[in-house]
Amino acid sequence: MGCRRRAARSEMLRLVVGSDAHGHPAVVPDPGGSAAGRGAHLHPTSACYDLAVRRKVFARALRYRGGTGLTSAPVEEHLATRTTGTTRTTTDSEAVT
């Protein structure tokens, strides 16, 4: 969605329409790929996510027809957690070595 490059499905993060912590419609990550509904795929990088936000592609890709806009904050949080976790793991393994 963001950068428009092709990749294997296993390398992508599936996104679906769900709800945020407040119950409002939101784009949510589906890392297991098992949530019901139409999904769209995004490279799990902040650069690709930023392009998708800038191009406003979430509603169109997920065919969301709701009156209010979709928030993508849950996806941003997921990517931040994933990046932080990866960095922390690398740092811990380097410290052990």
JSON list of N, CA, C and O in Angstrom, two decimals, residues 2-24:
[
{"chain": "A", "resi": 2, "resn": "GLY", "atom": "N", "xyz": [1.86, 1.29, 0.84]},
{"chain": "A", "resi": 2, "resn": "GLY", "atom": "CA", "xyz": [2.65, 2.51, 0.97]},
{"chain": "A", "resi": 2, "resn": "GLY", "atom": "C", "xyz": [3.60, 2.73, -0.18]},
{"chain": "A", "resi": 2, "resn": "GLY", "atom": "O", "xyz": [3.49, 3.68, -0.93]},
{"chain": "A", "resi": 3, "resn": "CYS", "atom": "N", "xyz": [4.54, 1.81, -0.34]},
{"chain": "A", "resi": 3, "resn": "CYS", "atom": "CA", "xyz": [5.60, 2.00, -1.34]},
{"chain": "A", "resi": 3, "resn": "CYS", "atom": "C", "xyz": [5.27, 1.35, -2.67]},
{"chain": "A", "resi": 3, "resn": "CYS", "atom": "O", "xyz": [5.98, 1.55, -3.64]},
{"chain": "A", "resi": 4, "resn": "ARG", "atom": "N", "xyz": [4.24, 0.52, -2.70]},
{"chain": "A", "resi": 4, "resn": "ARG", "atom": "CA", "xyz": [3.77, -0.16, -3.92]},
{"chain": "A", "resi": 4, "resn": "ARG", "atom": "C", "xyz": [4.74, -1.22, -4.44]},
{"chain": "A", "resi": 4, "resn": "ARG", "atom": "O", "xyz": [4.61, -1.69, -5.56]},
{"chain": "A", "resi": 5, "resn": "ARG", "atom": "N", "xyz": [5.73, -1.60, -3.65]},
{"chain": "A", "resi": 5, "resn": "ARG", "atom": "CA", "xyz": [6.63, -2.69, -4.07]},
{"chain": "A", "resi": 5, "resn": "ARG", "atom": "C", "xyz": [6.00, -4.02, -3.73]},
{"chain": "A", "resi": 5, "resn": "ARG", "atom": "O", "xyz": [5.30, -4.17, -2.74]},
{"chain": "A", "resi": 6, "resn": "ARG", "atom": "N", "xyz": [6.30, -5.01, -4.52]},
{"chain": "A", "resi": 6, "resn": "ARG", "atom": "CA", "xyz": [5.79, -6.37, -4.29]},
{"chain": "A", "resi": 6, "resn": "ARG", "atom": "C", "xyz": [6.73, -7.11, -3.37]},
{"chain": "A", "resi": 6, "resn": "ARG", "atom": "O", "xyz": [7.93, -6.89, -3.38]},
{"chain": "A", "resi": 7, "resn": "ALA", "atom": "N", "xyz": [6.14, -8.00, -2.58]},
{"chain": "A", "resi": 7, "resn": "ALA", "atom": "CA", "xyz": [6.92, -8.86, -1.69]},
{"chain": "A", "resi": 7, "resn": "ALA", "atom": "C", "xyz": [6.07, -10.07, -1.37]},
{"chain": "A", "resi": 7, "resn": "ALA", "atom": "O", "xyz": [4.85, -10.08, -1.61]},
{"chain": "A", "resi": 8, "resn": "ALA", "atom": "N", "xyz": [6.70, -11.08, -0.83]},
{"chain": "A", "resi": 8, "resn": "ALA", "atom": "CA", "xyz": [5.96, -12.28, -0.43]},
{"chain": "A", "resi": 8, "resn": "ALA", "atom": "C", "xyz": [5.01, -11.91, 0.71]},
{"chain": "A", "resi": 8, "resn": "ALA", "atom": "O", "xyz": [5.31, -11.05, 1.54]},
{"chain": "A", "resi": 9, "resn": "ARG", "atom": "N", "xyz": [3.87, -12.56, 0.74]},
{"chain": "A", "resi": 9, "resn": "ARG", "atom": "CA", "xyz": [2.87, -12.28, 1.76]},
{"chain": "A", "resi": 9, "resn": "ARG", "atom": "C", "xyz": [3.43, -12.46, 3.16]},
{"chain": "A", "resi": 9, "resn": "ARG", "atom": "O", "xyz": [3.08, -11.75, 4.08]},
{"chain": "A", "resi": 10, "resn": "SER", "atom": "N", "xyz": [4.33, -13.42, 3.32]},
{"chain": "A", "resi": 10, "resn": "SER", "atom": "CA", "xyz": [4.91, -13.68, 4.64]},
{"chain": "A", "resi": 10, "resn": "SER", "atom": "C", "xyz": [5.80, -12.54, 5.14]},
{"chain": "A", "resi": 10, "resn": "SER", "atom": "O", "xyz": [6.06, -12.43, 6.32]},
{"chain": "A", "resi": 11, "resn": "GLU", "atom": "N", "xyz": [6.25, -11.68, 4.23]},
{"chain": "A", "resi": 11, "resn": "GLU", "atom": "CA", "xyz": [7.09, -10.54, 4.60]},
{"chain": "A", "resi": 11, "resn": "GLU", "atom": "C", "xyz": [6.27, -9.29, 4.92]},
{"chain": "A", "resi": 11, "resn": "GLU", "atom": "O", "xyz": [6.83, -8.29, 5.35]},
{"chain": "A", "resi": 12, "resn": "MET", "atom": "N", "xyz": [4.96, -9.35, 4.70]},
{"chain": "A", "resi": 12, "resn": "MET", "atom": "CA", "xyz": [4.10, -8.18, 4.84]},
{"chain": "A", "resi": 12, "resn": "MET", "atom": "C", "xyz": [3.29, -8.27, 6.13]},
{"chain": "A", "resi": 12, "resn": "MET", "atom": "O", "xyz": [3.14, -9.33, 6.72]},
{"chain": "A", "resi": 13, "resn": "LEU", "atom": "N", "xyz": [2.77, -7.13, 6.55]},
{"chain": "A", "resi": 13, "resn": "LEU", "atom": "CA", "xyz": [1.88, -7.05, 7.70]},
{"chain": "A", "resi": 13, "resn": "LEU", "atom": "C", "xyz": [0.47, -6.85, 7.17]},
{"chain": "A", "resi": 13, "resn": "LEU", "atom": "O", "xyz": [0.21, -5.91, 6.42]},
{"chain": "A", "resi": 14, "resn": "ARG", "atom": "N", "xyz": [-0.45, -7.75, 7.55]},
{"chain": "A", "resi": 14, "resn": "ARG", "atom": "CA", "xyz": [-1.84, -7.64, 7.10]},
{"chain": "A", "resi": 14, "resn": "ARG", "atom": "C", "xyz": [-2.56, -6.65, 8.00]},
{"chain": "A", "resi": 14, "resn": "ARG", "atom": "O", "xyz": [-2.39, -6.65, 9.22]},
{"chain": "A", "resi": 15, "resn": "LEU", "atom": "N", "xyz": [-3.39, -5.80, 7.38]},
{"chain": "A", "resi": 15, "resn": "LEU", "atom": "CA", "xyz": [-4.17, -4.82, 8.10]},
{"chain": "A", "resi": 15, "resn": "LEU", "atom": "C", "xyz": [-5.65, -5.03, 7.80]},
{"chain": "A", "resi": 15, "resn": "LEU", "atom": "O", "xyz": [-6.01, -5.41, 6.68]},
{"chain": "A", "resi": 16, "resn": "VAL", "atom": "N", "xyz": [-6.50, -4.81, 8.78]},
{"chain": "A", "resi": 16, "resn": "VAL", "atom": "CA", "xyz": [-7.95, -4.92, 8.61]},
{"chain": "A", "resi": 16, "resn": "VAL", "atom": "C", "xyz": [-8.62, -3.76, 9.33]},
{"chain": "A", "resi": 16, "resn": "VAL", "atom": "O", "xyz": [-8.00, -3.08, 10.14]},
{"chain": "A", "resi": 17, "resn": "VAL", "atom": "N", "xyz": [-9.90, -3.56, 9.05]},
{"chain": "A", "resi": 17, "resn": "VAL", "atom": "CA", "xyz": [-10.67, -2.55, 9.77]},
{"chain": "A", "resi": 17, "resn": "VAL", "atom": "C", "xyz": [-11.15, -3.18, 11.07]},
{"chain": "A", "resi": 17, "resn": "VAL", "atom": "O", "xyz": [-11.72, -4.28, 11.07]},
{"chain": "A", "resi": 18, "resn": "GLY", "atom": "N", "xyz": [-10.90, -2.51, 12.17]},
{"chain": "A", "resi": 18, "resn": "GLY", "atom": "CA", "xyz": [-11.33, -2.97, 13.48]},
{"chain": "A", "resi": 18, "resn": "GLY", "atom": "C", "xyz": [-11.70, -1.76, 14.30]},
{"chain": "A", "resi": 18, "resn": "GLY", "atom": "O", "xyz": [-12.23, -0.78, 13.77]},
{"chain": "A", "resi": 19, "resn": "SER", "atom": "N", "xyz": [-11.39, -1.81, 15.57]},
{"chain": "A", "resi": 19, "resn": "SER", "atom": "CA", "xyz": [-11.66, -0.65, 16.42]},
{"chain": "A", "resi": 19, "resn": "SER", "atom": "C", "xyz": [-10.47, -0.38, 17.32]},
{"chain": "A", "resi": 19, "resn": "SER", "atom": "O", "xyz": [-9.74, -1.28, 17.69]},
{"chain": "A", "resi": 20, "resn": "ASP", "atom": "N", "xyz": [-10.31, 0.89, 17.68]},
{"chain": "A", "resi": 20, "resn": "ASP", "atom": "CA", "xyz": [-9.22, 1.28, 18.56]},
{"chain": "A", "resi": 20, "resn": "ASP", "atom": "C", "xyz": [-9.64, 1.08, 20.01]},
{"chain": "A", "resi": 20, "resn": "ASP", "atom": "O", "xyz": [-10.70, 0.53, 20.30]},
{"chain": "A", "resi": 21, "resn": "ALA", "atom": "N", "xyz": [-8.84, 1.54, 20.94]},
{"chain": "A", "resi": 21, "resn": "ALA", "atom": "CA", "xyz": [-9.11, 1.36, 22.37]},
{"chain": "A", "resi": 21, "resn": "ALA", "atom": "C", "xyz": [-10.38, 2.07, 22.81]},
{"chain": "A", "resi": 21, "resn": "ALA", "atom": "O", "xyz": [-10.98, 1.70, 23.83]},
{"chain": "A", "resi": 22, "resn": "HIS", "atom": "N", "xyz": [-10.82, 3.06, 22.06]},
{"chain": "A", "resi": 22, "resn": "HIS", "atom": "CA", "xyz": [-12.02, 3.82, 22.41]},
{"chain": "A", "resi": 22, "resn": "HIS", "atom": "C", "xyz": [-13.26, 3.33, 21.66]},
{"chain": "A", "resi": 22, "resn": "HIS", "atom": "O", "xyz": [-14.32, 3.93, 21.78]},
{"chain": "A", "resi": 23, "resn": "GLY", "atom": "N", "xyz": [-13.12, 2.29, 20.87]},
{"chain": "A", "resi": 23, "resn": "GLY", "atom": "CA", "xyz": [-14.24, 1.74, 20.12]},
{"chain": "A", "resi": 23, "resn": "GLY", "atom": "C", "xyz": [-14.52, 2.42, 18.80]},
{"chain": "A", "resi": 23, "resn": "GLY", "atom": "O", "xyz": [-15.51, 2.12, 18.14]},
{"chain": "A", "resi": 24, "resn": "HIS", "atom": "N", "xyz": [-13.65, 3.32, 18.36]},
{"chain": "A", "resi": 24, "resn": "HIS", "atom": "CA", "xyz": [-13.82, 4.01, 17.08]},
{"chain": "A", "resi": 24, "resn": "HIS", "atom": "C", "xyz": [-13.21, 3.17, 15.97]},
{"chain": "A", "resi": 24, "resn": "HIS", "atom": "O", "xyz": [-12.24, 2.43, 16.19]}
]
